[in-house]
Amino acid sequence: MRISHPGKRLPRLLGVMCVILIIECGLALVLSFRIDTDAAARSMTRMTRVGRRGRTSTLPRAHQPTMEAEATLLHTFNSDIARVTFPSLFFSLHHRGGKSQIPRHHLLRPSPFEDPASAQTAERMLRRMLQNRQRSDGRTVCPDRRTFGLVAGAYGRLRYVNRRSKDFRMVTWYGEESKTHNSRSGEHRAKWTPTDKLVQLLQLQLELCAREGWPRGILPQVGAYNRILKRLARGRQPLRGVQALELIKLMQSRIPVGENGVLCKPDSASFEFAIEAIASFRKPVKMNEKTILPHSFASDLGFEFPAGSSEMNCIGEAEVLLEQLESMANSTENHYFNACRHLIEGLGRHVVTEAKHNTQAARECFVHRSVELLVRLEALAQALPPSCIVPSSTFTSVILALSTIKRSSSAQQAEEILLRMLNYYRDLDSFDCNGLLSSQSFNTRDLSKAFSGAIAAHSSARDTVGAERVMNKMCEVYESGAFGGSFVPDVRSFGSVIALYGKKHSYRSNADHCERILSRLEDVALAEKHRGRAYHLTAQPYNIAMLARVRSVGTSWPRRQSSTEEKRAHAEANNQIILRAQSLLDHMEYSMNVKPDPYTYSILLNAWCKQSRPGNEGPADEAEMLLRRRIEDIDIEKVYGDAEAHDLPEGNVEIWPNAKHYASVLKAHAQRRSAAGAKKAVALLSEMEQRHFDATIIADDNALRTKSGYVVETKDVAKPDLVCYAITIDAFANSRLPEASVVALRLLEAVETKFSNGDESMKPNARLYTAAILSLVHSPYIEEVGEDENFHNRRPQNNAKRAWGILERMKESDVKPNSFSYNYVINCCASQQNRDAQDKKEAFSIAVKAFQELRAATALEPDDSCIIDPYHPDSFTYAFMLKCCNNLLGEGNLHMKVASQTFKACCSAGYLNDAVLDRLWNGVSPDQFFDLVDVGAERVSIERHSRECPVRVSELPSAWSRCCNS
């Protein structure tokens, strides 16, 4: 056995004994601090000697404590309050064990930064001292400013919950006192915040000062006010600006008793926090009862406070405070630097957020002031230590404010400030990319916003060259990596330049510029993807590029004299332009994996719709193919289980293709004015109705489970609206199909049935009824006779009666007819020239009734000016009335009398045009025509050789056509 030497074991034993001794001393020290807060409160009660009935059992005046004894007793009270608030700092320990790091026990004592329990105990102790002081008529110990400071410090240590997880929720709790009383629901406790408690403690301290005669030992010092101002500056209270300004005015108020000066002279930190709170406040408000101190409380203490109904501008008050801070002799440059920075950001925020409410002159004044302060701030930063850096948010605020001023000088100034910003950070002596990015004064997102603001300033001034120059500078900074890899250009910057080129004239070169800038944006997105970082591309820049390409389409259609080959070549060129714009949709969806939005399809569908016309039927088919492409994508997503779509709330579900997309395709088919277009339109409308009906109940395993296993999807697909029905009826009205009127009236009845069943959105309007009347002009309404379904056993009804019946039904449905409704009724009556004499007579009487009813709606005198009203006779009214005379009345005195009266009424109303003259020329003899128009005797001998009238409106008095030329 090996025996060690005793001299070697002695140092080891001494070391172990020292460690044990240190541990024992530490435990004794901790146990000495660990006291019971309730015991401390009870000890204060015994020392103040409060009786059972609320009276204070004080000592005789001869036996009252001396000044030294009172100071000792006050020190004891303050020590008790300090021990209540501070021991929690030593016992905020988490006990964890094992490798799993699972907590075995809860907190032995809650953290003073999150739990207000210790602060509430200290407040109760303070309030008990105040009560005893008031009951004893000043014979007990009076709290001093240190007592209030200890309690206020306990509330001031309360911070945000979960600060590491960036969950910036303020610590709040419910007070013990009741805020409101309700006999049914009981007492409702008020919700408190640390700022509210600090304000309440300040009120208690000022009330104590007023009772004690405003002694200097109890007056709140500047630290008490700064603690509240700092909370207001860093908090999110809605009236923080007004409250901070009132607190500064309270500090500068004179003491009501004697000539002891102001209540508390603000220091440089006070002005800094107040300016920060005011600058973060956006709107000017009215002083009300929600301010920092009630006006009744201020008046009771003897302070002179501003009236409660005055409106103040927070930004202007911040300017005054900055001047006071600048004039202070003992103000530090750091506080002035920070205050100036906050004011610049407040001015920029006010200009951007309140651009709609401020005038152009006011905004220019604010912007000019922010630019001046920025120049002063940059000069001040050079004189301060290197640690004082102008924040990037300050430069960005000024640039964004300049972007709201639509002037070229503002755009140049914004670009100049942007260049100064870049040079400022590059010329720093301690410039280090990684160090700069880790500091709180610089943020690459602010740099991205600065570039976006400079581009927006050039966009407001319509300066494409300047906007593209700033964009190139942004790409240069990004590619060089001067500010680290975290700086990434914003998508909106590229979108603004693309939109600026797209807003110019419809030249194809502008569309090429848009696509070139779009390709640079895609290069940035691909570079970020290779670096493993997400760069969210949206459909907005692609939409702008598509719109710019679509605007380059030639809008003018060749004249009638042009050959068929020229019209075909013109249509083919326009179709190729739209197809190139549609190729961007394929590129963004399949190559760049960017999902299109509803506006993407609206651009392309409207472009195809504008190109659809008789003789050019291809665009309508292209529009329908594009719509069905989107419908197929939706169906595929449903089949392969897009469960996330069912988890979205009902208000957030984006439905597209929507009703406007369907309406664009329906309008493209209707503009063809052919039978094939009408049939395709009604087929698409029927499919739309069927899809909406089938989407009401969908079986889905991933959806919310019910007892039946189904989920209701009321907004899965678009619902047909009145516009879709009106366009389809128009398509049949212009198709000249034999069954057009039957289909149109059935569609009208379907809409009326939906409305009668409770669908308020499907109430028929004037356009719907007017389109149904128009369908009767070129298509007779067929009604069954007998039980046989053969077409030969049916006979056409009198369309004039049917049209008048629709007009009456329109009035019964509380839908006001317009001039188009009456014009189509008169035109429908004029189309009955092939009927028998009885039908012609009934049709003419209906036309006269409609004409008189329309004229009675707006009676115009010859000297009256034209009235722009949808419910008055126009040129079509008189032309259709002359058409009725020509088709329904034979030659004779009645024909001549009605035609002459109609012509004179047309000239008197000022709606004479060439169409009215042609109808009159074809209805009366040449002699009668020249007598009516009164153009001279030498034209009477002219005989009729053609149906075209030899007299034009330009040869007649201008008063007859004054409303047509307006």
PDB file of N, CA and C in Angstrom, residues 740-804:
ATOM      1  N   ALA A 740     -83.837  34.569 -81.038  1.00  0.00           N
ATOM      2  CA  ALA A 740     -83.108  35.484 -80.159  1.00  0.00           C
ATOM      3  C   ALA A 740     -84.018  36.081 -79.095  1.00  0.00           C
ATOM      4  N   SER A 741     -85.218  36.496 -79.487  1.00  0.00           N
ATOM      5  CA  SER A 741     -86.114  37.110 -78.509  1.00  0.00           C
ATOM      6  C   SER A 741     -86.575  36.112 -77.455  1.00  0.00           C
ATOM      7  N   VAL A 742     -86.761  34.866 -77.849  1.00  0.00           N
ATOM      8  CA  VAL A 742     -87.189  33.843 -76.888  1.00  0.00           C
ATOM      9  C   VAL A 742     -86.110  33.626 -75.825  1.00  0.00           C
ATOM     10  N   VAL A 743     -84.846  33.504 -76.268  1.00  0.00           N
ATOM     11  CA  VAL A 743     -83.746  33.284 -75.322  1.00  0.00           C
ATOM     12  C   VAL A 743     -83.553  34.506 -74.431  1.00  0.00           C
ATOM     13  N   ALA A 744     -83.666  35.699 -75.019  1.00  0.00           N
ATOM     14  CA  ALA A 744     -83.469  36.921 -74.238  1.00  0.00           C
ATOM     15  C   ALA A 744     -84.519  37.056 -73.152  1.00  0.00           C
ATOM     16  N   LEU A 745     -85.781  36.772 -73.487  1.00  0.00           N
ATOM     17  CA  LEU A 745     -86.839  36.904 -72.479  1.00  0.00           C
ATOM     18  C   LEU A 745     -86.736  35.818 -71.414  1.00  0.00           C
ATOM     19  N   ARG A 746     -86.254  34.655 -71.782  1.00  0.00           N
ATOM     20  CA  ARG A 746     -86.062  33.613 -70.781  1.00  0.00           C
ATOM     21  C   ARG A 746     -84.931  33.992 -69.811  1.00  0.00           C
ATOM     22  N   LEU A 747     -83.880  34.591 -70.324  1.00  0.00           N
ATOM     23  CA  LEU A 747     -82.807  35.056 -69.450  1.00  0.00           C
ATOM     24  C   LEU A 747     -83.296  36.156 -68.504  1.00  0.00           C
ATOM     25  N   LEU A 748     -84.164  37.048 -69.031  1.00  0.00           N
ATOM     26  CA  LEU A 748     -84.736  38.090 -68.186  1.00  0.00           C
ATOM     27  C   LEU A 748     -85.615  37.490 -67.100  1.00  0.00           C
ATOM     28  N   GLU A 749     -86.398  36.497 -67.440  1.00  0.00           N
ATOM     29  CA  GLU A 749     -87.240  35.838 -66.439  1.00  0.00           C
ATOM     30  C   GLU A 749     -86.393  35.117 -65.386  1.00  0.00           C
ATOM     31  N   ALA A 750     -85.243  34.571 -65.809  1.00  0.00           N
ATOM     32  CA  ALA A 750     -84.368  33.900 -64.845  1.00  0.00           C
ATOM     33  C   ALA A 750     -83.818  34.888 -63.819  1.00  0.00           C
ATOM     34  N   VAL A 751     -83.465  36.084 -64.280  1.00  0.00           N
ATOM     35  CA  VAL A 751     -82.972  37.101 -63.354  1.00  0.00           C
ATOM     36  C   VAL A 751     -84.085  37.537 -62.396  1.00  0.00           C
ATOM     37  N   GLU A 752     -85.294  37.725 -62.929  1.00  0.00           N
ATOM     38  CA  GLU A 752     -86.410  38.119 -62.075  1.00  0.00           C
ATOM     39  C   GLU A 752     -86.743  37.038 -61.050  1.00  0.00           C
ATOM     40  N   THR A 753     -86.604  35.786 -61.434  1.00  0.00           N
ATOM     41  CA  THR A 753     -86.865  34.694 -60.501  1.00  0.00           C
ATOM     42  C   THR A 753     -85.842  34.685 -59.367  1.00  0.00           C
ATOM     43  N   LYS A 754     -84.564  34.925 -59.699  1.00  0.00           N
ATOM     44  CA  LYS A 754     -83.536  34.975 -58.654  1.00  0.00           C
ATOM     45  C   LYS A 754     -83.793  36.106 -57.676  1.00  0.00           C
ATOM     46  N   PHE A 755     -84.221  37.235 -58.220  1.00  0.00           N
ATOM     47  CA  PHE A 755     -84.494  38.368 -57.332  1.00  0.00           C
ATOM     48  C   PHE A 755     -85.706  38.108 -56.450  1.00  0.00           C
ATOM     49  N   SER A 756     -86.722  37.484 -57.001  1.00  0.00           N
ATOM     50  CA  SER A 756     -87.915  37.187 -56.204  1.00  0.00           C
ATOM     51  C   SER A 756     -87.649  36.133 -55.149  1.00  0.00           C
ATOM     52  N   ASN A 757     -86.610  35.300 -55.356  1.00  0.00           N
ATOM     53  CA  ASN A 757     -86.263  34.274 -54.372  1.00  0.00           C
ATOM     54  C   ASN A 757     -85.381  34.800 -53.243  1.00  0.00           C
ATOM     55  N   GLY A 758     -85.066  36.096 -53.271  1.00  0.00           N
ATOM     56  CA  GLY A 758     -84.327  36.687 -52.163  1.00  0.00           C
ATOM     57  C   GLY A 758     -82.924  37.144 -52.468  1.00  0.00           C
ATOM     58  N   ASP A 759     -82.462  37.014 -53.706  1.00  0.00           N
ATOM     59  CA  ASP A 759     -81.114  37.461 -54.064  1.00  0.00           C
ATOM     60  C   ASP A 759     -81.177  38.940 -54.423  1.00  0.00           C
ATOM     61  N   GLU A 760     -80.805  39.811 -53.476  1.00  0.00           N
ATOM     62  CA  GLU A 760     -80.909  41.252 -53.689  1.00  0.00           C
ATOM     63  C   GLU A 760     -79.939  41.754 -54.745  1.00  0.00           C
ATOM     64  N   SER A 761     -78.831  41.057 -54.943  1.00  0.00           N
ATOM     65  CA  SER A 761     -77.850  41.507 -55.929  1.00  0.00           C
ATOM     66  C   SER A 761     -78.308  41.296 -57.362  1.00  0.00           C
ATOM     67  N   MET A 762     -79.357  40.541 -57.570  1.00  0.00           N
ATOM     68  CA  MET A 762     -79.840  40.242 -58.925  1.00  0.00           C
ATOM     69  C   MET A 762     -81.098  41.030 -59.261  1.00  0.00           C
ATOM     70  N   LYS A 763     -81.263  42.206 -58.699  1.00  0.00           N
ATOM     71  CA  LYS A 763     -82.400  43.030 -59.056  1.00  0.00           C
ATOM     72  C   LYS A 763     -82.236  43.553 -60.481  1.00  0.00           C
ATOM     73  N   PRO A 764     -83.184  43.300 -61.384  1.00  0.00           N
ATOM     74  CA  PRO A 764     -83.023  43.745 -62.778  1.00  0.00           C
ATOM     75  C   PRO A 764     -82.906  45.260 -62.867  1.00  0.00           C
ATOM     76  N   ASN A 765     -82.064  45.725 -63.772  1.00  0.00           N
ATOM     77  CA  ASN A 765     -81.862  47.154 -63.970  1.00  0.00           C
ATOM     78  C   ASN A 765     -82.347  47.559 -65.353  1.00  0.00           C
ATOM     79  N   ALA A 766     -82.178  48.833 -65.680  1.00  0.00           N
ATOM     80  CA  ALA A 766     -82.672  49.354 -66.953  1.00  0.00           C
ATOM     81  C   ALA A 766     -81.942  48.743 -68.136  1.00  0.00           C
ATOM     82  N   ARG A 767     -80.664  48.460 -67.968  1.00  0.00           N
ATOM     83  CA  ARG A 767     -79.902  47.877 -69.076  1.00  0.00           C
ATOM     84  C   ARG A 767     -80.435  46.506 -69.448  1.00  0.00           C
ATOM     85  N   LEU A 768     -80.822  45.737 -68.456  1.00  0.00           N
ATOM     86  CA  LEU A 768     -81.314  44.382 -68.721  1.00  0.00           C
ATOM     87  C   LEU A 768     -82.640  44.430 -69.478  1.00  0.00           C
ATOM     88  N   TYR A 769     -83.570  45.258 -69.032  1.00  0.00           N
ATOM     89  CA  TYR A 769     -84.865  45.370 -69.722  1.00  0.00           C
ATOM     90  C   TYR A 769     -84.692  45.967 -71.116  1.00  0.00           C
ATOM     91  N   THR A 770     -83.790  46.935 -71.262  1.00  0.00           N
ATOM     92  CA  THR A 770     -83.578  47.558 -72.565  1.00  0.00           C
ATOM     93  C   THR A 770     -83.001  46.568 -73.560  1.00  0.00           C
ATOM     94  N   ALA A 771     -82.074  45.719 -73.103  1.00  0.00           N
ATOM     95  CA  ALA A 771     -81.519  44.697 -73.999  1.00  0.00           C
ATOM     96  C   ALA A 771     -82.587  43.698 -74.420  1.00  0.00           C
ATOM     97  N   ALA A 772     -83.510  43.352 -73.506  1.00  0.00           N
ATOM     98  CA  ALA A 772     -84.597  42.444 -73.874  1.00  0.00           C
ATOM     99  C   ALA A 772     -85.524  43.072 -74.912  1.00  0.00           C
ATOM    100  N   ILE A 773     -85.798  44.386 -74.790  1.00  0.00           N
ATOM    101  CA  ILE A 773     -86.629  45.071 -75.792  1.00  0.00           C
ATOM    102  C   ILE A 773     -85.908  45.111 -77.131  1.00  0.00           C
ATOM    103  N   LEU A 774     -84.593  45.316 -77.115  1.00  0.00           N
ATOM    104  CA  LEU A 774     -83.828  45.360 -78.368  1.00  0.00           C
ATOM    105  C   LEU A 774     -83.860  44.028 -79.094  1.00  0.00           C
ATOM    106  N   SER A 775     -83.939  42.931 -78.347  1.00  0.00           N
ATOM    107  CA  SER A 775     -83.982  41.622 -78.995  1.00  0.00           C
ATOM    108  C   SER A 775     -85.256  41.419 -79.813  1.00  0.00           C
ATOM    109  N   LEU A 776     -86.312  42.181 -79.505  1.00  0.00           N
ATOM    110  CA  LEU A 776     -87.567  42.050 -80.240  1.00  0.00           C
ATOM    111  C   LEU A 776     -87.556  42.804 -81.561  1.00  0.00           C
ATOM    112  N   VAL A 777     -86.551  43.646 -81.806  1.00  0.00           N
ATOM    113  CA  VAL A 777     -86.530  44.453 -83.029  1.00  0.00           C
ATOM    114  C   VAL A 777     -86.290  43.579 -84.256  1.00  0.00           C
ATOM    115  N   HIS A 778     -85.313  42.676 -84.153  1.00  0.00           N
ATOM    116  CA  HIS A 778     -84.916  41.865 -85.308  1.00  0.00           C
ATOM    117  C   HIS A 778     -85.375  40.424 -85.193  1.00  0.00           C
ATOM    118  N   SER A 779     -86.047  40.047 -84.099  1.00  0.00           N
ATOM    119  CA  SER A 779     -86.462  38.660 -83.926  1.00  0.00           C
ATOM    120  C   SER A 779     -87.890  38.634 -83.414  1.00  0.00           C
ATOM    121  N   PRO A 780     -88.817  38.000 -84.130  1.00  0.00           N
ATOM    122  CA  PRO A 780     -90.201  37.930 -83.650  1.00  0.00           C
ATOM    123  C   PRO A 780     -90.320  36.962 -82.486  1.00  0.00           C
ATOM    124  N   TYR A 781     -91.220  37.291 -81.563  1.00  0.00           N
ATOM    125  CA  TYR A 781     -91.439  36.417 -80.424  1.00  0.00           C
ATOM    126  C   TYR A 781     -92.437  35.339 -80.821  1.00  0.00           C
ATOM    127  N   ILE A 782     -92.067  34.064 -80.650  1.00  0.00           N
ATOM    128  CA  ILE A 782     -92.898  32.924 -81.065  1.00  0.00           C
ATOM    129  C   ILE A 782     -93.625  32.385 -79.837  1.00  0.00           C
ATOM    130  N   GLU A 783     -94.894  32.188 -79.971  1.00  0.00           N
ATOM    131  CA  GLU A 783     -95.687  31.659 -78.873  1.00  0.00           C
ATOM    132  C   GLU A 783     -96.409  30.419 -79.356  1.00  0.00           C
ATOM    133  N   GLU A 784     -96.530  29.396 -78.499  1.00  0.00           N
ATOM    134  CA  GLU A 784     -97.158  28.131 -78.862  1.00  0.00           C
ATOM    135  C   GLU A 784     -98.664  28.292 -79.012  1.00  0.00           C
ATOM    136  N   VAL A 785     -99.224  27.507 -79.939  1.00  0.00           N
ATOM    137  CA  VAL A 785    -100.672  27.426 -80.122  1.00  0.00           C
ATOM    138  C   VAL A 785    -101.014  25.946 -80.194  1.00  0.00           C
ATOM    139  N   GLY A 786    -101.774  25.450 -79.238  1.00  0.00           N
ATOM    140  CA  GLY A 786    -102.121  24.043 -79.229  1.00  0.00           C
ATOM    141  C   GLY A 786    -101.078  23.238 -78.477  1.00  0.00           C
ATOM    142  N   GLU A 787    -101.247  21.903 -78.538  1.00  0.00           N
ATOM    143  CA  GLU A 787    -100.361  21.009 -77.803  1.00  0.00           C
ATOM    144  C   GLU A 787     -99.216  20.494 -78.644  1.00  0.00           C
ATOM    145  N   ASP A 788     -99.263  20.690 -79.950  1.00  0.00           N
ATOM    146  CA  ASP A 788     -98.208  20.191 -80.821  1.00  0.00           C
ATOM    147  C   ASP A 788     -96.958  21.049 -80.655  1.00  0.00           C
ATOM    148  N   GLU A 789     -95.788  20.406 -80.608  1.00  0.00           N
ATOM    149  CA  GLU A 789     -94.534  21.111 -80.437  1.00  0.00           C
ATOM    150  C   GLU A 789     -93.923  21.514 -81.769  1.00  0.00           C
ATOM    151  N   ASN A 790     -94.631  21.285 -82.887  1.00  0.00           N
ATOM    152  CA  ASN A 790     -94.076  21.621 -84.194  1.00  0.00           C
ATOM    153  C   ASN A 790     -93.994  23.137 -84.347  1.00  0.00           C
ATOM    154  N   PHE A 791     -92.949  23.592 -85.003  1.00  0.00           N
ATOM    155  CA  PHE A 791     -92.748  25.024 -85.194  1.00  0.00           C
ATOM    156  C   PHE A 791     -93.837  25.636 -86.066  1.00  0.00           C
ATOM    157  N   HIS A 792     -94.411  24.869 -86.999  1.00  0.00           N
ATOM    158  CA  HIS A 792     -95.435  25.422 -87.895  1.00  0.00           C
ATOM    159  C   HIS A 792     -96.735  25.704 -87.164  1.00  0.00           C
ATOM    160  N   ASN A 793     -96.924  25.083 -85.998  1.00  0.00           N
ATOM    161  CA  ASN A 793     -98.118  25.361 -85.224  1.00  0.00           C
ATOM    162  C   ASN A 793     -97.962  26.575 -84.300  1.00  0.00           C
ATOM    163  N   ARG A 794     -96.891  27.316 -84.472  1.00  0.00           N
ATOM    164  CA  ARG A 794     -96.667  28.516 -83.691  1.00  0.00           C
ATOM    165  C   ARG A 794     -96.794  29.728 -84.599  1.00  0.00           C
ATOM    166  N   ARG A 795     -97.172  30.862 -84.007  1.00  0.00           N
ATOM    167  CA  ARG A 795     -97.293  32.086 -84.778  1.00  0.00           C
ATOM    168  C   ARG A 795     -96.590  33.205 -84.017  1.00  0.00           C
ATOM    169  N   PRO A 796     -96.006  34.139 -84.747  1.00  0.00           N
ATOM    170  CA  PRO A 796     -95.327  35.247 -84.079  1.00  0.00           C
ATOM    171  C   PRO A 796     -96.330  36.231 -83.497  1.00  0.00           C
ATOM    172  N   GLN A 797     -96.012  36.735 -82.321  1.00  0.00           N
ATOM    173  CA  GLN A 797     -96.854  37.738 -81.697  1.00  0.00           C
ATOM    174  C   GLN A 797     -96.477  39.129 -82.209  1.00  0.00           C
ATOM    175  N   ASN A 798     -97.319  40.086 -81.866  1.00  0.00           N
ATOM    176  CA  ASN A 798     -97.028  41.475 -82.201  1.00  0.00           C
ATOM    177  C   ASN A 798     -95.908  41.965 -81.273  1.00  0.00           C
ATOM    178  N   ASN A 799     -94.739  42.218 -81.864  1.00  0.00           N
ATOM    179  CA  ASN A 799     -93.593  42.631 -81.058  1.00  0.00           C
ATOM    180  C   ASN A 799     -93.806  43.984 -80.400  1.00  0.00           C
ATOM    181  N   ALA A 800     -94.620  44.827 -80.990  1.00  0.00           N
ATOM    182  CA  ALA A 800     -94.879  46.131 -80.393  1.00  0.00           C
ATOM    183  C   ALA A 800     -95.578  45.960 -79.043  1.00  0.00           C
ATOM    184  N   LYS A 801     -96.568  45.089 -78.979  1.00  0.00           N
ATOM    185  CA  LYS A 801     -97.240  44.830 -77.712  1.00  0.00           C
ATOM    186  C   LYS A 801     -96.292  44.201 -76.696  1.00  0.00           C
ATOM    187  N   ARG A 802     -95.481  43.265 -77.181  1.00  0.00           N
ATOM    188  CA  ARG A 802     -94.538  42.618 -76.277  1.00  0.00           C
ATOM    189  C   ARG A 802     -93.526  43.628 -75.719  1.00  0.00           C
ATOM    190  N   ALA A 803     -93.025  44.518 -76.575  1.00  0.00           N
ATOM    191  CA  ALA A 803     -92.063  45.536 -76.108  1.00  0.00           C
ATOM    192  C   ALA A 803     -92.708  46.486 -75.101  1.00  0.00           C
ATOM    193  N   TRP A 804     -93.948  46.904 -75.396  1.00  0.00           N
ATOM    194  CA  TRP A 804     -94.633  47.787 -74.447  1.00  0.00           C
ATOM    195  C   TRP A 804     -94.919  47.068 -73.131  1.00  0.00           C
TER     196      TRP A 804
END
